[in-house]
XYZ file of C-alpha atoms in Angstrom:
252
model
C 97.323 21.944 -23.812
C 94.687 20.395 -21.519
C 90.958 20.300 -22.145
C 89.144 19.475 -18.917
C 86.777 16.488 -19.161
C 83.095 17.136 -19.600
C 83.668 20.498 -21.267
C 83.598 21.458 -24.926
C 87.079 21.564 -26.429
C 87.890 24.438 -28.805
C 89.050 23.728 -32.331
C 91.728 26.456 -32.387
C 94.091 25.930 -29.430
C 96.042 28.973 -28.237
C 98.893 29.244 -25.723
C 98.010 30.216 -22.162
C 94.567 30.018 -20.564
C 91.384 30.328 -22.579
C 87.887 30.238 -21.088
C 84.769 30.539 -23.236
C 81.207 30.476 -21.907
C 82.258 29.101 -18.526
C 79.110 28.597 -16.434
C 78.733 27.262 -12.906
C 75.592 27.095 -10.772
C 75.071 25.637 -7.301
C 71.678 25.057 -5.713
C 69.986 27.022 -8.483
C 72.252 30.064 -7.953
C 74.505 31.102 -10.833
C 78.053 31.647 -9.594
C 79.869 32.022 -12.914
C 77.790 33.382 -15.787
C 79.382 32.529 -19.172
C 82.855 33.787 -18.239
C 85.289 34.697 -21.027
C 88.983 34.967 -20.126
C 92.416 34.763 -21.736
C 95.693 34.713 -19.795
C 98.861 34.735 -21.885
C 102.081 32.905 -21.036
C 104.019 35.069 -18.599
C 100.986 37.203 -17.705
C 100.170 37.641 -14.003
C 96.427 38.130 -13.467
C 94.904 38.826 -10.049
C 91.239 38.126 -9.287
C 89.344 40.153 -6.670
C 85.787 39.831 -5.394
C 83.681 39.583 -2.265
C 83.551 36.321 -0.318
C 81.188 34.010 -2.159
C 81.602 35.857 -5.474
C 82.973 32.753 -7.202
C 86.720 33.492 -7.191
C 87.718 30.060 -5.906
C 85.088 28.410 -8.124
C 86.755 30.028 -11.126
C 90.214 28.970 -9.988
C 89.066 25.387 -9.408
C 87.488 25.296 -12.868
C 90.725 26.501 -14.466
C 92.648 23.910 -12.468
C 90.273 21.080 -13.399
C 89.462 20.557 -9.715
C 85.673 20.855 -9.794
C 84.656 17.671 -11.590
C 83.249 16.982 -15.025
C 79.578 17.569 -14.194
C 79.903 20.963 -12.484
C 78.909 23.107 -15.439
C 79.557 23.916 -19.053
C 81.973 25.872 -21.193
C 85.405 25.718 -22.783
C 88.360 25.472 -20.421
C 91.697 25.273 -22.189
C 94.903 25.473 -20.165
C 98.582 24.736 -20.755
C 100.289 21.788 -19.109
C 101.726 21.187 -16.638
C 99.910 23.324 -14.065
C 100.361 23.701 -10.317
C 98.261 25.086 -7.453
C 99.352 26.800 -4.231
C 96.666 27.172 -1.542
C 96.474 29.319 1.616
C 97.294 26.175 3.587
C 100.671 24.810 2.459
C 99.212 21.265 2.615
C 102.526 19.599 3.397
C 102.355 15.972 4.529
C 103.453 16.075 8.200
C 104.943 12.562 8.095
C 107.255 13.382 5.150
C 110.330 15.574 5.230
C 110.374 18.817 3.265
C 112.282 17.473 0.255
C 109.985 14.437 0.017
C 106.979 16.786 0.071
C 108.422 18.847 -2.770
C 109.092 15.878 -5.069
C 105.925 13.929 -4.190
C 104.501 12.458 -7.392
C 107.277 13.862 -9.566
C 107.845 11.498 -12.519
C 111.224 10.131 -13.540
C 114.146 8.561 -11.690
C 114.266 9.217 -7.957
C 117.778 10.705 -8.039
C 116.815 13.209 -10.741
C 113.636 14.151 -8.876
C 115.577 14.765 -5.661
C 118.108 16.925 -7.503
C 115.286 19.024 -8.976
C 113.661 19.246 -5.550
C 116.876 20.519 -3.928
C 117.264 23.116 -6.676
C 113.663 24.280 -6.189
C 114.140 24.571 -2.425
C 117.302 26.607 -2.954
C 115.407 28.866 -5.345
C 112.809 29.705 -2.683
C 115.424 30.240 0.034
C 115.089 26.887 1.813
C 118.485 25.365 1.064
C 119.457 23.341 4.128
C 115.822 22.564 5.032
C 115.561 19.440 2.888
C 115.502 17.067 5.892
C 113.289 19.272 8.089
C 109.861 18.090 9.196
C 106.969 20.344 8.087
C 105.953 20.899 11.714
C 109.233 22.694 12.401
C 108.714 25.297 9.647
C 107.333 28.790 10.143
C 104.255 29.809 8.153
C 106.389 31.645 5.625
C 108.782 28.701 5.264
C 105.864 26.308 4.739
C 104.544 28.507 1.910
C 108.041 28.664 0.402
C 108.045 24.848 0.416
C 104.621 24.865 -1.261
C 105.988 27.208 -3.941
C 108.978 24.892 -4.430
C 106.596 21.936 -4.836
C 104.776 23.897 -7.551
C 107.897 25.148 -9.341
C 109.697 21.793 -9.405
C 107.114 20.741 -12.008
C 108.072 23.649 -14.314
C 104.424 24.717 -14.607
C 103.139 26.603 -17.615
C 100.204 27.662 -15.408
C 100.465 28.650 -11.738
C 97.235 28.978 -9.749
C 97.407 30.764 -6.391
C 94.418 30.634 -4.005
C 95.119 33.331 -1.373
C 98.546 31.800 -0.666
C 99.655 34.561 1.731
C 96.362 35.208 3.512
C 97.470 33.559 6.774
C 100.897 35.235 6.968
C 101.927 38.260 9.004
C 102.523 41.577 7.222
C 106.342 41.389 7.094
C 106.344 37.796 5.845
C 103.777 38.747 3.181
C 106.091 41.474 1.874
C 108.945 38.979 1.668
C 106.745 36.434 -0.100
C 105.540 39.048 -2.576
C 109.134 39.795 -3.558
C 109.941 36.093 -3.866
C 106.862 35.375 -5.982
C 107.534 38.286 -8.345
C 111.098 37.104 -8.889
C 110.083 33.481 -9.423
C 107.356 34.378 -11.917
C 109.696 36.694 -13.820
C 112.229 33.862 -14.054
C 109.870 31.004 -14.971
C 107.246 32.960 -16.956
C 104.139 30.848 -16.281
C 100.651 32.169 -16.838
C 99.492 33.106 -13.319
C 96.035 33.441 -11.791
C 96.041 34.778 -8.212
C 92.863 34.810 -6.124
C 93.105 37.392 -3.336
C 91.002 39.639 -1.097
C 93.839 42.166 -0.821
C 93.618 45.096 -3.263
C 97.167 46.252 -2.514
C 98.513 42.725 -3.036
C 96.827 42.572 -6.439
C 98.246 45.964 -7.444
C 101.773 45.124 -6.313
C 101.977 41.701 -7.963
C 99.834 41.619 -11.081
C 99.977 42.837 -14.669
C 96.187 42.931 -14.713
C 93.408 42.861 -12.121
C 89.906 41.429 -12.582
C 86.942 42.066 -10.286
C 84.295 39.331 -10.182
C 80.736 40.329 -9.239
C 77.358 38.731 -9.975
C 79.021 35.963 -11.943
C 80.808 38.264 -14.391
C 83.853 40.498 -14.533
C 82.747 43.976 -13.525
C 86.237 45.376 -14.134
C 89.229 44.268 -16.204
C 92.079 46.606 -15.289
C 95.493 46.394 -16.996
C 98.333 47.786 -14.889
C 101.216 49.770 -16.344
C 104.877 49.526 -15.453
C 106.729 46.729 -13.671
C 105.092 45.096 -10.667
C 106.644 45.671 -7.280
C 106.807 48.110 -4.378
C 107.864 50.912 -6.747
C 104.382 50.855 -8.195
C 102.980 52.027 -4.843
C 104.861 55.293 -5.249
C 103.542 55.961 -8.732
C 101.037 58.706 -9.455
C 98.595 56.092 -10.730
C 98.611 53.823 -7.682
C 96.053 55.752 -5.632
C 93.761 56.121 -8.635
C 93.979 52.410 -9.470
C 93.318 51.493 -5.849
C 90.260 53.757 -5.758
C 88.906 52.214 -8.963
C 89.236 48.724 -7.538
C 87.686 49.618 -4.191
C 84.755 51.293 -5.964
C 84.281 48.217 -8.135
C 84.243 46.103 -4.966
C 81.567 48.386 -3.463
C 83.732 49.579 -0.564
C 82.242 52.796 0.931
C 84.417 55.882 0.492
C 84.882 56.315 4.243
C 86.372 52.814 4.473
C 88.947 53.256 1.687
C 91.928 54.031 3.898
């Protein structure tokens, strides 16, 4: 269990993510106002909010990416953790397999074997020697997922990982991500602007507004495209769009 430097460590560690009194302010403006959040092992939580609402600030705080002096509060997360961004961030001068195992501890041969297994798991078997520049956008994000999964993360942080992909590729990536998370059971925090994406992937959806959660919405039934056909889907979508302040005439 990791306690990020510069923050107060709790005395009663619990599995999964635990945030208590998380506060961030920039230029005198409060972005996160004493946030409280728990994410259990195996729970998939999606975070929605307007641009500038603090979604990525929250994700960076959970990932320990915002520095020790950025604020106050308790941030307790399981280890290891991994982050997947909208940009796959593959090193162009390294082949795909070398990107996946970059920084992986242990003997080189064992790391390469784990990297090949991770690439096969995301559907990129045979692409180990490819250069990143030859991959499609969807393939690059699959490689980024493999790089995250090869570390067997207890916490997976996703910062709009499919935002730059076309609609068909997004559907394919949604299916892949659901299957991978069901198999590996990390705690997951997904930052997204897409209400439908949140509803189709998550067990729970949070809406961040004015530095606090304005809505904490648990979702019933298994995630996936079948949820779209449920009687509740339209109602859940309406609740989220209202919470985001989307005018009724724009809720198509």
